[in-house]
PDB file of C-alpha atoms in Angstrom:
ATOM      1  CA  MET A   1      10.251 -68.831 -37.357  1.00 43.00           C
ATOM      2  CA  LYS A   2      11.535 -71.200 -34.666  1.00 41.00           C
ATOM      3  CA  LYS A   3       8.771 -70.015 -32.388  1.00 45.00           C
ATOM      4  CA  ILE A   4       6.150 -70.708 -35.075  1.00 43.00           C
ATOM      5  CA  LEU A   5       7.440 -74.279 -35.531  1.00 37.00           C
ATOM      6  CA  PHE A   6       7.390 -74.791 -31.783  1.00 39.00           C
ATOM      7  CA  MET A   7       3.792 -73.591 -31.571  1.00 42.00           C
ATOM      8  CA  LEU A   8       2.710 -75.886 -34.421  1.00 39.00           C
ATOM      9  CA  LEU A   9       4.216 -78.838 -32.570  1.00 37.00           C
ATOM     10  CA  LEU A  10       2.449 -77.708 -29.428  1.00 40.00           C
ATOM     11  CA  PHE A  11      -1.024 -77.564 -31.045  1.00 39.00           C
ATOM     12  CA  PRO A  12      -2.026 -81.230 -30.555  1.00 38.00           C
ATOM     13  CA  VAL A  13      -1.450 -80.807 -26.817  1.00 36.00           C
ATOM     14  CA  VAL A  14      -3.220 -77.432 -26.626  1.00 38.00           C
ATOM     15  CA  GLN A  15      -6.076 -78.687 -28.820  1.00 40.00           C
ATOM     16  CA  GLY A  16      -6.654 -81.646 -26.521  1.00 39.00           C
ATOM     17  CA  PHE A  17      -6.758 -79.281 -23.561  1.00 38.00           C
ATOM     18  CA  ALA A  18      -9.238 -76.978 -25.311  1.00 40.00           C
ATOM     19  CA  GLN A  19     -11.562 -79.885 -26.090  1.00 41.00           C
ATOM     20  CA  LYS A  20     -11.742 -80.778 -22.415  1.00 40.00           C
ATOM     21  CA  THR A  21     -12.333 -77.236 -21.162  1.00 42.00           C
ATOM     22  CA  GLN A  22     -14.981 -75.055 -22.786  1.00 52.00           C
ATOM     23  CA  ASN A  23     -14.290 -71.431 -21.911  1.00 53.00           C
ATOM     24  CA  THR A  24     -17.220 -69.165 -21.048  1.00 66.00           C
ATOM     25  CA  ASN A  25     -15.303 -66.360 -19.297  1.00 84.00           C
ATOM     26  CA  PRO A  26     -14.011 -63.189 -20.961  1.00 89.00           C
ATOM     27  CA  VAL A  27     -10.568 -63.540 -22.499  1.00 92.00           C
ATOM     28  CA  TYR A  28      -8.065 -60.678 -22.197  1.00 94.00           C
ATOM     29  CA  TYR A  29      -4.813 -60.372 -24.119  1.00 94.00           C
ATOM     30  CA  LEU A  30      -2.266 -57.569 -23.675  1.00 93.00           C
ATOM     31  CA  LEU A  31      -0.555 -56.552 -26.914  1.00 91.00           C
ATOM     32  CA  ASP A  32       2.390 -54.301 -26.079  1.00 87.00           C
ATOM     33  CA  THR A  33       4.417 -54.288 -29.296  1.00 79.00           C
ATOM     34  CA  ALA A  34       6.762 -51.500 -28.183  1.00 77.00           C
ATOM     35  CA  ASN A  35       8.042 -53.623 -25.293  1.00 77.00           C
ATOM     36  CA  THR A  36       8.302 -56.878 -27.273  1.00 75.00           C
ATOM     37  CA  PRO A  37      11.659 -57.728 -28.910  1.00 70.00           C
ATOM     38  CA  ARG A  38      11.372 -57.534 -32.709  1.00 71.00           C
ATOM     39  CA  ASN A  39      12.308 -61.208 -33.191  1.00 66.00           C
ATOM     40  CA  ASP A  40       9.558 -62.286 -30.788  1.00 65.00           C
ATOM     41  CA  ARG A  41       6.767 -60.300 -32.423  1.00 78.00           C
ATOM     42  CA  MET A  42       4.088 -62.675 -33.668  1.00 88.00           C
ATOM     43  CA  TRP A  43       1.467 -60.134 -34.745  1.00 90.00           C
ATOM     44  CA  LYS A  44       0.870 -58.296 -38.018  1.00 88.00           C
ATOM     45  CA  LEU A  45      -1.228 -55.134 -37.696  1.00 88.00           C
ATOM     46  CA  THR A  46      -3.136 -53.711 -40.668  1.00 86.00           C
ATOM     47  CA  THR A  47      -6.057 -51.340 -41.262  1.00 83.00           C
ATOM     48  CA  ASP A  48      -8.462 -50.808 -44.149  1.00 73.00           C
ATOM     49  CA  GLY A  49      -9.772 -47.393 -43.128  1.00 68.00           C
ATOM     50  CA  ARG A  50     -12.501 -48.599 -40.774  1.00 72.00           C
ATOM     51  CA  TYR A  51     -11.312 -51.878 -39.295  1.00 78.00           C
ATOM     52  CA  LYS A  52      -8.074 -52.627 -37.502  1.00 86.00           C
ATOM     53  CA  TYR A  53      -6.775 -56.190 -37.904  1.00 86.00           C
ATOM     54  CA  PHE A  54      -4.408 -58.176 -35.694  1.00 90.00           C
ATOM     55  CA  ALA A  55      -3.186 -61.378 -37.348  1.00 89.00           C
ATOM     56  CA  ILE A  56      -1.112 -63.966 -35.481  1.00 91.00           C
ATOM     57  CA  GLN A  57       1.673 -65.025 -37.816  1.00 90.00           C
ATOM     58  CA  CYS A  58       0.956 -68.721 -37.538  1.00 88.00           C
ATOM     59  CA  PRO A  59      -0.742 -70.612 -40.431  1.00 88.00           C
ATOM     60  CA  CYS A  60      -2.605 -72.871 -38.026  1.00 86.00           C
ATOM     61  CA  LEU A  61      -6.254 -72.635 -39.123  1.00 83.00           C
ATOM     62  CA  GLU A  62      -8.174 -74.211 -41.982  1.00 79.00           C
ATOM     63  CA  ASN A  63      -6.548 -73.565 -45.386  1.00 74.00           C
ATOM     64  CA  HIS A  64      -3.434 -72.423 -43.482  1.00 81.00           C
ATOM     65  CA  GLY A  65      -5.300 -69.344 -42.333  1.00 82.00           C
ATOM     66  CA  LYS A  66      -3.750 -67.105 -39.710  1.00 87.00           C
ATOM     67  CA  PRO A  67      -5.935 -66.331 -36.638  1.00 88.00           C
ATOM     68  CA  THR A  68      -7.100 -62.764 -37.170  1.00 88.00           C
ATOM     69  CA  PHE A  69      -8.826 -60.539 -34.639  1.00 88.00           C
ATOM     70  CA  PHE A  70     -10.319 -57.189 -35.581  1.00 85.00           C
ATOM     71  CA  TYR A  71     -12.440 -54.328 -34.328  1.00 83.00           C
ATOM     72  CA  ASP A  72     -14.314 -51.384 -35.794  1.00 79.00           C
ATOM     73  CA  ALA A  73     -12.017 -48.391 -35.229  1.00 80.00           C
ATOM     74  CA  VAL A  74     -14.850 -45.956 -36.017  1.00 76.00           C
ATOM     75  CA  ASN A  75     -17.343 -47.379 -33.527  1.00 71.00           C
ATOM     76  CA  LYS A  76     -16.238 -46.489 -29.985  1.00 72.00           C
ATOM     77  CA  ASP A  77     -18.975 -48.476 -28.210  1.00 70.00           C
ATOM     78  CA  ASN A  78     -16.815 -51.603 -27.825  1.00 71.00           C
ATOM     79  CA  ALA A  79     -13.806 -49.737 -26.396  1.00 83.00           C
ATOM     80  CA  ALA A  80     -13.059 -48.787 -22.796  1.00 90.00           C
ATOM     81  CA  ARG A  81     -10.117 -47.192 -21.033  1.00 93.00           C
ATOM     82  CA  ILE A  82      -8.486 -48.934 -18.072  1.00 93.00           C
ATOM     83  CA  ASN A  83      -5.688 -47.810 -15.789  1.00 94.00           C
ATOM     84  CA  LYS A  84      -2.605 -49.668 -14.562  1.00 92.00           C
ATOM     85  CA  LYS A  85      -4.290 -50.631 -11.296  1.00 93.00           C
ATOM     86  CA  GLU A  86      -7.234 -52.178 -13.147  1.00 94.00           C
ATOM     87  CA  LEU A  87      -4.863 -54.022 -15.489  1.00 94.00           C
ATOM     88  CA  ARG A  88      -3.040 -55.654 -12.579  1.00 93.00           C
ATOM     89  CA  VAL A  89      -6.194 -57.513 -11.456  1.00 95.00           C
ATOM     90  CA  ILE A  90      -7.079 -58.795 -14.937  1.00 94.00           C
ATOM     91  CA  LYS A  91      -6.093 -62.376 -15.704  1.00 94.00           C
ATOM     92  CA  LEU A  92      -4.312 -62.160 -19.047  1.00 94.00           C
ATOM     93  CA  ALA A  93      -4.177 -64.965 -21.597  1.00 92.00           C
ATOM     94  CA  ASN A  94      -0.913 -65.875 -23.295  1.00 91.00           C
ATOM     95  CA  LEU A  95      -0.449 -66.319 -27.018  1.00 90.00           C
ATOM     96  CA  ASP A  96      -0.681 -70.126 -26.932  1.00 90.00           C
ATOM     97  CA  THR A  97      -4.049 -69.911 -25.173  1.00 91.00           C
ATOM     98  CA  LEU A  98      -5.311 -67.346 -27.677  1.00 91.00           C
ATOM     99  CA  ILE A  99      -4.392 -69.584 -30.614  1.00 91.00           C
ATOM    100  CA  ALA A 100      -6.007 -72.600 -28.949  1.00 91.00           C
ATOM    101  CA  LEU A 101      -9.212 -70.582 -28.504  1.00 89.00           C
ATOM    102  CA  ALA A 102      -9.080 -69.506 -32.152  1.00 88.00           C
ATOM    103  CA  ARG A 103      -8.957 -73.150 -33.190  1.00 89.00           C
ATOM    104  CA  GLN A 104     -11.804 -73.932 -30.789  1.00 87.00           C
ATOM    105  CA  ILE A 105     -13.943 -71.185 -32.340  1.00 82.00           C
ATOM    106  CA  GLU A 106     -13.238 -72.565 -35.804  1.00 80.00           C
ATOM    107  CA  ARG A 107     -14.196 -76.100 -34.739  1.00 81.00           C
ATOM    108  CA  ASN A 108     -17.437 -74.692 -33.310  1.00 76.00           C
ATOM    109  CA  ASN A 109     -18.322 -73.196 -36.700  1.00 68.00           C
ATOM    110  CA  TYR A 110     -17.462 -69.692 -35.426  1.00 68.00           C
ATOM    111  CA  ALA A 111     -19.933 -69.760 -32.524  1.00 68.00           C
ATOM    112  CA  ARG A 112     -18.612 -68.693 -29.118  1.00 72.00           C
ATOM    113  CA  ASP A 113     -20.018 -67.912 -25.692  1.00 74.00           C
ATOM    114  CA  PHE A 114     -17.280 -65.594 -24.467  1.00 81.00           C
ATOM    115  CA  PRO A 115     -15.996 -62.129 -25.423  1.00 85.00           C
ATOM    116  CA  ILE A 116     -12.380 -61.559 -26.408  1.00 90.00           C
ATOM    117  CA  TYR A 117     -10.703 -58.290 -25.436  1.00 91.00           C
ATOM    118  CA  LEU A 118      -7.422 -56.946 -26.786  1.00 93.00           C
ATOM    119  CA  ILE A 119      -5.668 -54.474 -24.496  1.00 94.00           C
ATOM    120  CA  GLU A 120      -3.243 -51.922 -25.919  1.00 93.00           C
ATOM    121  CA  PRO A 121      -1.154 -49.218 -24.203  1.00 93.00           C
ATOM    122  CA  ARG A 122      -2.653 -45.788 -24.688  1.00 90.00           C
ATOM    123  CA  GLY A 123      -1.025 -42.747 -23.092  1.00 89.00           C
ATOM    124  CA  GLU A 124      -0.573 -43.263 -19.348  1.00 89.00           C
ATOM    125  CA  GLY A 125      -3.031 -46.155 -19.312  1.00 93.00           C
ATOM    126  CA  TYR A 126      -4.571 -48.743 -21.599  1.00 95.00           C
ATOM    127  CA  ILE A 127      -7.567 -49.227 -23.844  1.00 93.00           C
ATOM    128  CA  LYS A 128      -9.425 -52.486 -24.394  1.00 92.00           C
ATOM    129  CA  HIS A 129     -11.491 -53.399 -27.450  1.00 90.00           C
ATOM    130  CA  GLU A 130     -13.936 -56.247 -27.810  1.00 87.00           C
ATOM    131  CA  MET A 131     -12.694 -58.193 -30.798  1.00 86.00           C
ATOM    132  CA  SER A 132     -14.277 -60.105 -33.630  1.00 82.00           C
ATOM    133  CA  PHE A 133     -12.436 -63.155 -34.932  1.00 82.00           C
ATOM    134  CA  MET A 134     -11.994 -64.470 -38.451  1.00 79.00           C
ATOM    135  CA  ASN A 135     -10.047 -66.877 -40.589  1.00 72.00           C
ATOM    136  CA  PRO A 136      -9.242 -64.670 -43.604  1.00 71.00           C
ATOM    137  CA  THR A 137      -9.057 -67.709 -45.909  1.00 71.00           C
ATOM    138  CA  VAL A 138     -12.753 -68.489 -45.414  1.00 62.00           C
ATOM    139  CA  GLN A 139     -14.150 -65.009 -44.598  1.00 53.00           C
ATOM    140  CA  ILE A 140     -16.412 -66.137 -41.748  1.00 53.00           C
ATOM    141  CA  SER A 141     -16.295 -64.249 -38.470  1.00 53.00           C
ATOM    142  CA  ALA A 142     -17.188 -64.806 -34.856  1.00 53.00           C
ATOM    143  CA  LEU A 143     -18.576 -61.374 -34.043  1.00 52.00           C
ATOM    144  CA  PRO A 144     -19.188 -59.653 -30.716  1.00 53.00           C
ATOM    145  CA  ASP A 145     -22.439 -60.746 -29.094  1.00 48.00           C
ATOM    146  CA  VAL A 146     -23.985 -57.315 -29.689  1.00 45.00           C
ATOM    147  CA  LEU A 147     -23.641 -55.589 -33.039  1.00 49.00           C
ATOM    148  CA  PRO A 148     -23.354 -51.798 -32.893  1.00 48.00           C
ATOM    149  CA  SER A 149     -26.840 -50.260 -32.870  1.00 49.00           C
ATOM    150  CA  LYS A 150     -26.867 -46.937 -34.715  1.00 50.00           C
ATOM    151  CA  HIS A 151     -29.363 -44.854 -36.624  1.00 52.00           C
ATOM    152  CA  ASP A 152     -27.772 -45.790 -39.935  1.00 54.00           C
ATOM    153  CA  ASN A 153     -27.177 -49.015 -41.836  1.00 56.00           C
ATOM    154  CA  SER A 154     -23.570 -49.481 -40.693  1.00 60.00           C
ATOM    155  CA  ALA A 155     -24.382 -52.809 -39.029  1.00 66.00           C
ATOM    156  CA  PHE A 156     -24.847 -54.277 -42.511  1.00 70.00           C
ATOM    157  CA  GLU A 157     -21.247 -53.330 -43.330  1.00 65.00           C
ATOM    158  CA  VAL A 158     -19.579 -55.345 -40.558  1.00 64.00           C
ATOM    159  CA  ARG A 159     -16.981 -57.496 -42.276  1.00 59.00           C
ATOM    160  CA  GLY A 160     -17.490 -61.263 -42.133  1.00 64.00           C
ATOM    161  CA  LEU A 161     -21.249 -61.339 -41.583  1.00 72.00           C
ATOM    162  CA  ILE A 162     -22.883 -64.529 -42.823  1.00 79.00           C
ATOM    163  CA  GLU A 163     -25.488 -64.115 -45.570  1.00 84.00           C
ATOM    164  CA  ALA A 164     -28.036 -66.778 -44.619  1.00 87.00           C
ATOM    165  CA  ASP A 165     -31.200 -68.021 -46.286  1.00 90.00           C
ATOM    166  CA  SER A 166     -34.185 -67.390 -44.012  1.00 93.00           C
ATOM    167  CA  LYS A 167     -35.129 -71.088 -44.141  1.00 93.00           C
ATOM    168  CA  ASP A 168     -31.702 -72.093 -42.825  1.00 91.00           C
ATOM    169  CA  LEU A 169     -31.464 -69.824 -39.787  1.00 92.00           C
ATOM    170  CA  GLY A 170     -31.813 -72.771 -37.427  1.00 91.00           C
ATOM    171  CA  ASN A 171     -28.225 -73.601 -38.381  1.00 87.00           C
ATOM    172  CA  TYR A 172     -26.992 -70.206 -37.181  1.00 86.00           C
ATOM    173  CA  ILE A 173     -28.231 -69.926 -33.587  1.00 86.00           C
ATOM    174  CA  ASN A 174     -26.055 -67.451 -31.630  1.00 82.00           C
ATOM    175  CA  LYS A 175     -24.427 -66.145 -34.813  1.00 82.00           C
ATOM    176  CA  SER A 176     -24.803 -62.738 -36.412  1.00 83.00           C
ATOM    177  CA  VAL A 177     -26.253 -62.891 -39.915  1.00 87.00           C
ATOM    178  CA  ILE A 178     -27.876 -60.945 -42.707  1.00 88.00           C
ATOM    179  CA  THR A 179     -31.074 -62.519 -44.015  1.00 92.00           C
ATOM    180  CA  ALA A 180     -34.233 -61.520 -45.872  1.00 92.00           C
ATOM    181  CA  GLY A 181     -37.865 -62.467 -46.271  1.00 93.00           C
ATOM    182  CA  LYS A 182     -41.438 -61.274 -46.588  1.00 94.00           C
ATOM    183  CA  VAL A 183     -43.464 -60.233 -43.542  1.00 95.00           C
ATOM    184  CA  VAL A 184     -46.545 -62.482 -43.714  1.00 95.00           C
ATOM    185  CA  SER A 185     -48.147 -61.418 -40.448  1.00 94.00           C
ATOM    186  CA  PHE A 186     -47.498 -59.752 -37.130  1.00 93.00           C
ATOM    187  CA  ARG A 187     -48.373 -60.407 -33.494  1.00 92.00           C
ATOM    188  CA  ILE A 188     -48.757 -58.049 -30.555  1.00 90.00           C
ATOM    189  CA  VAL A 189     -47.680 -60.585 -27.971  1.00 87.00           C
ATOM    190  CA  GLU A 190     -47.974 -58.182 -25.058  1.00 83.00           C
ATOM    191  CA  ALA A 191     -49.004 -54.562 -25.528  1.00 76.00           C
ATOM    192  CA  ASN A 192     -46.090 -52.139 -25.119  1.00 75.00           C
ATOM    193  CA  LYS A 193     -43.756 -55.022 -24.223  1.00 87.00           C
ATOM    194  CA  LEU A 194     -43.279 -57.381 -27.175  1.00 92.00           C
ATOM    195  CA  GLU A 195     -44.368 -57.270 -30.802  1.00 94.00           C
ATOM    196  CA  THR A 196     -43.245 -59.654 -33.531  1.00 95.00           C
ATOM    197  CA  LEU A 197     -43.104 -59.936 -37.313  1.00 96.00           C
ATOM    198  CA  LEU A 198     -43.441 -63.397 -38.859  1.00 96.00           C
ATOM    199  CA  ILE A 199     -41.318 -63.984 -41.929  1.00 97.00           C
ATOM    200  CA  GLY A 200     -41.998 -66.429 -44.754  1.00 95.00           C
ATOM    201  CA  ALA A 201     -45.189 -68.015 -43.413  1.00 95.00           C
ATOM    202  CA  ASP A 202     -47.798 -67.510 -40.726  1.00 93.00           C
ATOM    203  CA  TYR A 203     -47.444 -68.864 -37.181  1.00 91.00           C
ATOM    204  CA  PRO A 204     -46.376 -71.566 -36.383  1.00 92.00           C
ATOM    205  CA  ASN A 205     -44.698 -72.264 -39.745  1.00 94.00           C
ATOM    206  CA  GLN A 206     -42.707 -69.031 -40.097  1.00 96.00           C
ATOM    207  CA  ASP A 207     -39.100 -69.162 -41.306  1.00 96.00           C
ATOM    208  CA  PHE A 208     -38.141 -66.895 -38.426  1.00 97.00           C
ATOM    209  CA  THR A 209     -39.560 -64.211 -36.166  1.00 97.00           C
ATOM    210  CA  ILE A 210     -38.422 -60.613 -35.792  1.00 97.00           C
ATOM    211  CA  LEU A 211     -38.766 -59.540 -32.158  1.00 96.00           C
ATOM    212  CA  ILE A 212     -39.204 -55.921 -31.088  1.00 95.00           C
ATOM    213  CA  LYS A 213     -39.234 -55.395 -27.336  1.00 92.00           C
ATOM    214  CA  GLY A 214     -40.957 -52.628 -25.428  1.00 88.00           C
ATOM    215  CA  LYS A 215     -37.955 -50.373 -24.856  1.00 84.00           C
ATOM    216  CA  ASN A 216     -37.327 -50.302 -28.617  1.00 89.00           C
ATOM    217  CA  LEU A 217     -40.886 -50.022 -29.974  1.00 91.00           C
ATOM    218  CA  ASN A 218     -40.572 -46.264 -30.419  1.00 89.00           C
ATOM    219  CA  ASN A 219     -37.692 -46.846 -32.854  1.00 89.00           C
ATOM    220  CA  PHE A 220     -40.019 -48.554 -35.346  1.00 91.00           C
ATOM    221  CA  ASN A 221     -43.201 -47.951 -37.267  1.00 89.00           C
ATOM    222  CA  PRO A 222     -46.297 -49.770 -35.948  1.00 89.00           C
ATOM    223  CA  VAL A 223     -45.843 -53.477 -36.753  1.00 90.00           C
ATOM    224  CA  ALA A 224     -48.850 -53.425 -39.112  1.00 90.00           C
ATOM    225  CA  PHE A 225     -46.824 -51.105 -41.355  1.00 91.00           C
ATOM    226  CA  TYR A 226     -44.428 -53.942 -42.240  1.00 92.00           C
ATOM    227  CA  LYS A 227     -47.021 -56.550 -43.269  1.00 92.00           C
ATOM    228  CA  GLY A 228     -46.542 -57.618 -46.893  1.00 91.00           C
ATOM    229  CA  ARG A 229     -43.149 -55.932 -47.200  1.00 92.00           C
ATOM    230  CA  ARG A 230     -39.900 -57.686 -48.051  1.00 91.00           C
ATOM    231  CA  LEU A 231     -37.186 -56.923 -45.520  1.00 92.00           C
ATOM    232  CA  ARG A 232     -33.467 -57.501 -45.273  1.00 91.00           C
ATOM    233  CA  VAL A 233     -32.349 -57.548 -41.640  1.00 92.00           C
ATOM    234  CA  VAL A 234     -29.121 -57.900 -39.694  1.00 90.00           C
ATOM    235  CA  GLY A 235     -28.754 -59.286 -36.194  1.00 89.00           C
ATOM    236  CA  LYS A 236     -27.944 -62.228 -33.964  1.00 88.00           C
ATOM    237  CA  VAL A 237     -30.030 -65.378 -34.385  1.00 91.00           C
ATOM    238  CA  ILE A 238     -31.668 -66.638 -31.192  1.00 92.00           C
ATOM    239  CA  GLU A 239     -34.218 -69.343 -30.450  1.00 93.00           C
ATOM    240  CA  TYR A 240     -37.775 -68.128 -29.883  1.00 94.00           C
ATOM    241  CA  GLU A 241     -40.664 -70.523 -29.269  1.00 92.00           C
ATOM    242  CA  GLY A 242     -38.694 -73.349 -30.837  1.00 93.00           C
ATOM    243  CA  LYS A 243     -37.946 -71.416 -34.036  1.00 95.00           C
ATOM    244  CA  PRO A 244     -35.213 -68.974 -35.092  1.00 96.00           C
ATOM    245  CA  GLY A 245     -35.678 -65.349 -34.123  1.00 96.00           C
ATOM    246  CA  ILE A 246     -33.804 -62.066 -34.502  1.00 95.00           C
ATOM    247  CA  GLU A 247     -34.303 -59.247 -32.010  1.00 92.00           C
ATOM    248  CA  LEU A 248     -33.971 -55.774 -33.509  1.00 92.00           C
ATOM    249  CA  SER A 249     -33.337 -52.558 -31.608  1.00 89.00           C
ATOM    250  CA  ASN A 250     -34.049 -49.921 -34.273  1.00 88.00           C
ATOM    251  CA  GLU A 251     -35.132 -49.622 -37.882  1.00 88.00           C
ATOM    252  CA  SER A 252     -31.545 -49.072 -39.072  1.00 86.00           C
ATOM    253  CA  GLU A 253     -31.215 -52.861 -38.824  1.00 89.00           C
ATOM    254  CA  ILE A 254     -33.827 -53.189 -41.601  1.00 91.00           C
ATOM    255  CA  GLN A 255     -33.435 -52.569 -45.308  1.00 89.00           C
ATOM    256  CA  PHE A 256     -36.598 -52.463 -47.438  1.00 88.00           C
ATOM    257  CA  LEU A 257     -36.441 -54.579 -50.567  1.00 86.00           C
ATOM    258  CA  PRO A 258     -38.422 -53.978 -53.762  1.00 80.00           C
ATOM    259  CA  ARG A 259     -41.777 -55.679 -53.983  1.00 69.00           C
ATOM    260  CA  ILE A 260     -41.870 -58.707 -56.278  1.00 62.00           C
ATOM    261  CA  LYS A 261     -44.404 -58.232 -59.063  1.00 57.00           C
ATOM    262  CA  ASN A 262     -46.676 -61.199 -59.756  1.00 51.00           C
TER     263      ASN A 262
END
């Protein structure tokens, strides 16, 4: 408890530092609970079957939320083993820095330009996971830059995804969202390299554009197949030709919605 009060007093100083320095490098934090004295443990670990959560026991976010980091324990794509030699050359963040970054992410409306990795002891070595971040009191997450791409709809189940109206996607650049709309038209921008679906209206007034790049074209039906259909999609919002866009890698990132009868 004394440590929590100390950290709360420290926040104005750390916050001022964070405002002056915008981090763009990967952040690594070593969580070695077994070698941390019980009275100094600041983390609460929980699971809900699929996700593993790591909450810092400090009510220092909006609505007294505790900074919470989590990863998908089922998906192994964001995990990697490292040995002791590799760990020695990694610059590790301390807890104060991690909390300051959590506050920075919250001030930036959950957008971030850097990955966060949590390192845990595993056997004779370590394992690192790329973490998502959330304030559990508001249920909005800063997700990894790349959502897991699988041949199922599991990407739609990632906790904390923002449900965004297709007309508002300009407010969510660099954030992972779920959105929906009708495919009004399509464009073969460059044969075998880039094809697009225009949602909501025809070019250049579309709400957003779905981008399918050459390496992924075989994972989809021909773009003409989607014209007139209502789609629900999940992915990271980017800027494309001055408008919002979402690049998809396979059709599992699409859910077909019922047609609306006139």
